[in-house]
């Protein structure tokens, strides 16, 4: 997190007109500060760096090998998963990260989630998966965020038939 805050601060200081840097610029500068350390640790980081432009109703994001963003369209009730095509951070020095944009409308719901949500397994070793998550979001998308999160959590625990899962169930 501190690498991203530093990257944003450094890029803002270099800006002549005070304009926010593009998300891909922030990600690439943060990656440059982390990549050697991650390679030495033989580790990597998946993430999605996202920015909502409320005036233009545009979501701009850099998906670094993460799970995607579920978008529930309020007008139609249809769900889709938004993805980018970048490698995780720490895989390769000098990586060029691509930025993706998607429109949204008032009433849309955007759900970011960790892989523990979709990789929860039942006793038959089946994954909860993205399709079940989309169904939960479509069914419960009208709820307030905390209630939606709880509905998703209950669906995952019911599916898995376990009291405890192997990974976290993080969502925003």
PDB file of C-alpha atoms in Angstrom:
ATOM      1  CA  UNK A   1       0.000   0.000   0.000  1.00  0.00           C
ATOM      2  CA  UNK A   2       2.811   2.403   0.851  1.00  0.00           C
ATOM      3  CA  UNK A   3       4.385   1.857  -2.588  1.00  0.00           C
ATOM      4  CA  UNK A   4       1.120   2.883  -4.236  1.00  0.00           C
ATOM      5  CA  UNK A   5       0.733   5.960  -2.040  1.00  0.00           C
ATOM      6  CA  UNK A   6       4.338   6.962  -2.752  1.00  0.00           C
ATOM      7  CA  UNK A   7       3.886   6.384  -6.499  1.00  0.00           C
ATOM      8  CA  UNK A   8       0.726   8.511  -6.526  1.00  0.00           C
ATOM      9  CA  UNK A   9       2.419  11.249  -4.490  1.00  0.00           C
ATOM     10  CA  UNK A  10       5.528  11.262  -6.701  1.00  0.00           C
ATOM     11  CA  UNK A  11       3.477  11.397  -9.899  1.00  0.00           C
ATOM     12  CA  UNK A  12       1.280  14.190  -8.530  1.00  0.00           C
ATOM     13  CA  UNK A  13       4.397  16.191  -7.615  1.00  0.00           C
ATOM     14  CA  UNK A  14       5.646  15.842 -11.202  1.00  0.00           C
ATOM     15  CA  UNK A  15       2.324  16.919 -12.696  1.00  0.00           C
ATOM     16  CA  UNK A  16       2.398  20.471 -13.991  1.00  0.00           C
ATOM     17  CA  UNK A  17      -1.378  20.891 -13.991  1.00  0.00           C
ATOM     18  CA  UNK A  18      -2.216  18.890 -10.831  1.00  0.00           C
ATOM     19  CA  UNK A  19      -4.006  16.267 -12.910  1.00  0.00           C
ATOM     20  CA  UNK A  20      -4.350  12.793 -11.435  1.00  0.00           C
ATOM     21  CA  UNK A  21      -2.001  10.298 -13.064  1.00  0.00           C
ATOM     22  CA  UNK A  22      -3.531   7.400 -14.965  1.00  0.00           C
ATOM     23  CA  UNK A  23      -3.990   4.216 -12.898  1.00  0.00           C
ATOM     24  CA  UNK A  24      -1.495   2.381 -15.130  1.00  0.00           C
ATOM     25  CA  UNK A  25       1.158   5.007 -14.350  1.00  0.00           C
ATOM     26  CA  UNK A  26       0.660   4.503 -10.619  1.00  0.00           C
ATOM     27  CA  UNK A  27       0.800   0.717 -10.957  1.00  0.00           C
ATOM     28  CA  UNK A  28       3.933   0.768 -13.117  1.00  0.00           C
ATOM     29  CA  UNK A  29       5.784   3.080 -10.705  1.00  0.00           C
ATOM     30  CA  UNK A  30       4.722   1.024  -7.676  1.00  0.00           C
ATOM     31  CA  UNK A  31       5.744  -2.154  -9.513  1.00  0.00           C
ATOM     32  CA  UNK A  32       9.168  -0.676 -10.303  1.00  0.00           C
ATOM     33  CA  UNK A  33       9.705  -0.120  -6.575  1.00  0.00           C
ATOM     34  CA  UNK A  34       8.598  -3.645  -5.628  1.00  0.00           C
ATOM     35  CA  UNK A  35       9.591  -5.969  -8.444  1.00  0.00           C
ATOM     36  CA  UNK A  36      13.207  -6.745  -7.419  1.00  0.00           C
ATOM     37  CA  UNK A  37      12.150  -7.457  -3.845  1.00  0.00           C
ATOM     38  CA  UNK A  38       9.316  -9.728  -4.985  1.00  0.00           C
ATOM     39  CA  UNK A  39      11.567 -11.595  -7.428  1.00  0.00           C
ATOM     40  CA  UNK A  40      14.170 -12.149  -4.700  1.00  0.00           C
ATOM     41  CA  UNK A  41      11.425 -13.512  -2.452  1.00  0.00           C
ATOM     42  CA  UNK A  42      10.174 -15.686  -5.333  1.00  0.00           C
ATOM     43  CA  UNK A  43       6.790 -14.144  -4.729  1.00  0.00           C
ATOM     44  CA  UNK A  44       4.197 -12.135  -6.619  1.00  0.00           C
ATOM     45  CA  UNK A  45       1.138 -10.023  -5.862  1.00  0.00           C
ATOM     46  CA  UNK A  46      -2.202 -10.008  -7.637  1.00  0.00           C
ATOM     47  CA  UNK A  47      -4.306  -6.889  -7.320  1.00  0.00           C
ATOM     48  CA  UNK A  48      -6.758  -4.648  -9.041  1.00  0.00           C
ATOM     49  CA  UNK A  49      -6.065  -0.924  -8.907  1.00  0.00           C
ATOM     50  CA  UNK A  50      -9.343   0.813  -9.734  1.00  0.00           C
ATOM     51  CA  UNK A  51     -10.572   4.382 -10.007  1.00  0.00           C
ATOM     52  CA  UNK A  52     -14.153   5.534 -10.457  1.00  0.00           C
ATOM     53  CA  UNK A  53     -14.694   8.753 -12.376  1.00  0.00           C
ATOM     54  CA  UNK A  54     -18.089   9.759 -11.018  1.00  0.00           C
ATOM     55  CA  UNK A  55     -18.458  12.670 -13.466  1.00  0.00           C
ATOM     56  CA  UNK A  56     -17.860  10.576 -16.591  1.00  0.00           C
ATOM     57  CA  UNK A  57     -19.308   7.344 -15.124  1.00  0.00           C
ATOM     58  CA  UNK A  58     -16.187   5.416 -16.113  1.00  0.00           C
ATOM     59  CA  UNK A  59     -14.351   2.750 -14.148  1.00  0.00           C
ATOM     60  CA  UNK A  60     -10.652   2.717 -15.000  1.00  0.00           C
ATOM     61  CA  UNK A  61      -8.650  -0.188 -13.657  1.00  0.00           C
ATOM     62  CA  UNK A  62      -5.427  -2.123 -13.936  1.00  0.00           C
ATOM     63  CA  UNK A  63      -5.975  -5.813 -13.276  1.00  0.00           C
ATOM     64  CA  UNK A  64      -2.685  -7.412 -12.227  1.00  0.00           C
ATOM     65  CA  UNK A  65      -3.694 -11.070 -12.466  1.00  0.00           C
ATOM     66  CA  UNK A  66      -6.511 -10.632  -9.951  1.00  0.00           C
ATOM     67  CA  UNK A  67     -10.003 -12.125  -9.827  1.00  0.00           C
ATOM     68  CA  UNK A  68     -11.936  -9.541 -11.788  1.00  0.00           C
ATOM     69  CA  UNK A  69     -14.735  -7.151 -10.863  1.00  0.00           C
ATOM     70  CA  UNK A  70     -18.371  -8.242 -10.879  1.00  0.00           C
ATOM     71  CA  UNK A  71     -20.564  -5.528 -12.378  1.00  0.00           C
ATOM     72  CA  UNK A  72     -24.302  -5.803 -11.810  1.00  0.00           C
ATOM     73  CA  UNK A  73     -26.102  -3.458 -14.185  1.00  0.00           C
ATOM     74  CA  UNK A  74     -28.906  -1.853 -12.201  1.00  0.00           C
ATOM     75  CA  UNK A  75     -30.991  -1.048 -15.267  1.00  0.00           C
ATOM     76  CA  UNK A  76     -30.978  -4.559 -16.770  1.00  0.00           C
ATOM     77  CA  UNK A  77     -30.143  -6.794 -13.781  1.00  0.00           C
ATOM     78  CA  UNK A  78     -27.437  -8.485 -15.857  1.00  0.00           C
ATOM     79  CA  UNK A  79     -24.026  -9.365 -14.421  1.00  0.00           C
ATOM     80  CA  UNK A  80     -20.647  -9.437 -16.082  1.00  0.00           C
ATOM     81  CA  UNK A  81     -17.104  -9.918 -14.832  1.00  0.00           C
ATOM     82  CA  UNK A  82     -14.607  -7.270 -15.892  1.00  0.00           C
ATOM     83  CA  UNK A  83     -11.015  -8.433 -16.408  1.00  0.00           C
ATOM     84  CA  UNK A  84      -7.720  -7.024 -17.559  1.00  0.00           C
ATOM     85  CA  UNK A  85      -4.885  -8.991 -19.099  1.00  0.00           C
ATOM     86  CA  UNK A  86      -1.814  -8.100 -17.044  1.00  0.00           C
ATOM     87  CA  UNK A  87       0.607 -10.321 -15.174  1.00  0.00           C
ATOM     88  CA  UNK A  88       0.751 -10.134 -11.374  1.00  0.00           C
ATOM     89  CA  UNK A  89       3.226  -7.691  -9.872  1.00  0.00           C
ATOM     90  CA  UNK A  90       6.664  -9.177  -9.287  1.00  0.00           C
ATOM     91  CA  UNK A  91       6.695 -11.592 -12.217  1.00  0.00           C
ATOM     92  CA  UNK A  92       8.882  -9.619 -14.614  1.00  0.00           C
ATOM     93  CA  UNK A  93      10.962  -6.458 -14.414  1.00  0.00           C
ATOM     94  CA  UNK A  94       9.999  -3.694 -16.830  1.00  0.00           C
ATOM     95  CA  UNK A  95       6.427  -4.974 -17.144  1.00  0.00           C
ATOM     96  CA  UNK A  96       4.110  -2.626 -19.054  1.00  0.00           C
ATOM     97  CA  UNK A  97       0.658  -2.605 -17.474  1.00  0.00           C
ATOM     98  CA  UNK A  98      -2.447  -2.011 -19.560  1.00  0.00           C
ATOM     99  CA  UNK A  99      -5.415  -0.069 -18.284  1.00  0.00           C
ATOM    100  CA  UNK A 100      -9.007  -1.092 -18.937  1.00  0.00           C
ATOM    101  CA  UNK A 101     -12.079   1.150 -18.882  1.00  0.00           C
ATOM    102  CA  UNK A 102     -15.719   0.233 -18.419  1.00  0.00           C
ATOM    103  CA  UNK A 103     -18.773   2.466 -18.260  1.00  0.00           C
ATOM    104  CA  UNK A 104     -21.169   2.312 -15.336  1.00  0.00           C
ATOM    105  CA  UNK A 105     -24.508   3.911 -14.593  1.00  0.00           C
ATOM    106  CA  UNK A 106     -26.123   5.113 -11.382  1.00  0.00           C
ATOM    107  CA  UNK A 107     -27.608   2.042  -9.721  1.00  0.00           C
ATOM    108  CA  UNK A 108     -24.864  -0.321 -10.916  1.00  0.00           C
ATOM    109  CA  UNK A 109     -23.035  -2.426  -8.372  1.00  0.00           C
ATOM    110  CA  UNK A 110     -19.314  -3.155  -8.580  1.00  0.00           C
ATOM    111  CA  UNK A 111     -17.914  -5.999  -6.455  1.00  0.00           C
ATOM    112  CA  UNK A 112     -14.185  -6.604  -6.024  1.00  0.00           C
ATOM    113  CA  UNK A 113     -13.320  -9.886  -4.321  1.00  0.00           C
ATOM    114  CA  UNK A 114     -10.422 -12.122  -3.324  1.00  0.00           C
ATOM    115  CA  UNK A 115      -9.785 -15.557  -4.781  1.00  0.00           C
ATOM    116  CA  UNK A 116     -10.914 -17.155  -1.516  1.00  0.00           C
ATOM    117  CA  UNK A 117     -14.478 -16.299  -2.534  1.00  0.00           C
ATOM    118  CA  UNK A 118     -14.475 -18.235  -5.805  1.00  0.00           C
ATOM    119  CA  UNK A 119     -11.987 -20.927  -4.776  1.00  0.00           C
ATOM    120  CA  UNK A 120     -13.984 -22.161  -1.778  1.00  0.00           C
ATOM    121  CA  UNK A 121     -14.625 -25.894  -2.298  1.00  0.00           C
ATOM    122  CA  UNK A 122     -17.385 -28.275  -1.307  1.00  0.00           C
ATOM    123  CA  UNK A 123     -16.771 -31.865  -0.086  1.00  0.00           C
ATOM    124  CA  UNK A 124     -16.716 -33.042  -3.734  1.00  0.00           C
ATOM    125  CA  UNK A 125     -13.826 -30.565  -4.325  1.00  0.00           C
ATOM    126  CA  UNK A 126     -15.921 -28.398  -6.695  1.00  0.00           C
ATOM    127  CA  UNK A 127     -15.116 -24.690  -6.681  1.00  0.00           C
ATOM    128  CA  UNK A 128     -17.748 -22.149  -5.668  1.00  0.00           C
ATOM    129  CA  UNK A 129     -16.682 -20.330  -8.841  1.00  0.00           C
ATOM    130  CA  UNK A 130     -17.490 -17.083 -10.566  1.00  0.00           C
ATOM    131  CA  UNK A 131     -20.869 -18.251 -11.897  1.00  0.00           C
ATOM    132  CA  UNK A 132     -22.229 -18.929  -8.396  1.00  0.00           C
ATOM    133  CA  UNK A 133     -20.866 -15.577  -7.226  1.00  0.00           C
ATOM    134  CA  UNK A 134     -22.623 -13.836 -10.135  1.00  0.00           C
ATOM    135  CA  UNK A 135     -25.883 -15.626  -9.205  1.00  0.00           C
ATOM    136  CA  UNK A 136     -25.530 -14.432  -5.592  1.00  0.00           C
ATOM    137  CA  UNK A 137     -24.893 -10.881  -6.726  1.00  0.00           C
ATOM    138  CA  UNK A 138     -27.864 -10.944  -9.125  1.00  0.00           C
ATOM    139  CA  UNK A 139     -30.143 -12.330  -6.416  1.00  0.00           C
ATOM    140  CA  UNK A 140     -28.942 -10.047  -3.628  1.00  0.00           C
ATOM    141  CA  UNK A 141     -27.660  -6.967  -5.495  1.00  0.00           C
ATOM    142  CA  UNK A 142     -30.542  -4.872  -4.202  1.00  0.00           C
ATOM    143  CA  UNK A 143     -29.271  -5.229  -0.613  1.00  0.00           C
ATOM    144  CA  UNK A 144     -27.083  -2.759   1.242  1.00  0.00           C
ATOM    145  CA  UNK A 145     -23.349  -3.616   0.974  1.00  0.00           C
ATOM    146  CA  UNK A 146     -23.045  -5.290   4.400  1.00  0.00           C
ATOM    147  CA  UNK A 147     -26.139  -7.402   3.761  1.00  0.00           C
ATOM    148  CA  UNK A 148     -24.907  -8.348   0.281  1.00  0.00           C
ATOM    149  CA  UNK A 149     -21.568  -9.402   1.754  1.00  0.00           C
ATOM    150  CA  UNK A 150     -23.337 -11.490   4.399  1.00  0.00           C
ATOM    151  CA  UNK A 151     -25.588 -13.131   1.778  1.00  0.00           C
ATOM    152  CA  UNK A 152     -22.520 -14.029  -0.306  1.00  0.00           C
ATOM    153  CA  UNK A 153     -20.754 -15.358   2.794  1.00  0.00           C
ATOM    154  CA  UNK A 154     -23.736 -17.544   3.733  1.00  0.00           C
ATOM    155  CA  UNK A 155     -23.971 -18.905   0.192  1.00  0.00           C
ATOM    156  CA  UNK A 156     -20.268 -19.818   0.226  1.00  0.00           C
ATOM    157  CA  UNK A 157     -20.467 -21.543   3.627  1.00  0.00           C
ATOM    158  CA  UNK A 158     -23.636 -23.387   2.616  1.00  0.00           C
ATOM    159  CA  UNK A 159     -21.967 -24.525  -0.604  1.00  0.00           C
ATOM    160  CA  UNK A 160     -18.736 -25.590   1.088  1.00  0.00           C
ATOM    161  CA  UNK A 161     -20.484 -27.344   4.005  1.00  0.00           C
ATOM    162  CA  UNK A 162     -17.584 -26.356   6.269  1.00  0.00           C
ATOM    163  CA  UNK A 163     -17.467 -24.105   9.321  1.00  0.00           C
ATOM    164  CA  UNK A 164     -14.031 -22.847   8.331  1.00  0.00           C
ATOM    165  CA  UNK A 165     -12.488 -22.123   4.945  1.00  0.00           C
ATOM    166  CA  UNK A 166      -8.869 -22.424   3.792  1.00  0.00           C
ATOM    167  CA  UNK A 167      -8.698 -18.814   2.506  1.00  0.00           C
ATOM    168  CA  UNK A 168     -10.135 -15.390   3.255  1.00  0.00           C
ATOM    169  CA  UNK A 169     -13.477 -14.150   1.933  1.00  0.00           C
ATOM    170  CA  UNK A 170     -12.635 -10.537   1.192  1.00  0.00           C
ATOM    171  CA  UNK A 171     -14.934  -8.328  -0.855  1.00  0.00           C
ATOM    172  CA  UNK A 172     -15.504  -4.650  -1.430  1.00  0.00           C
TER     173      UNK A 172
END
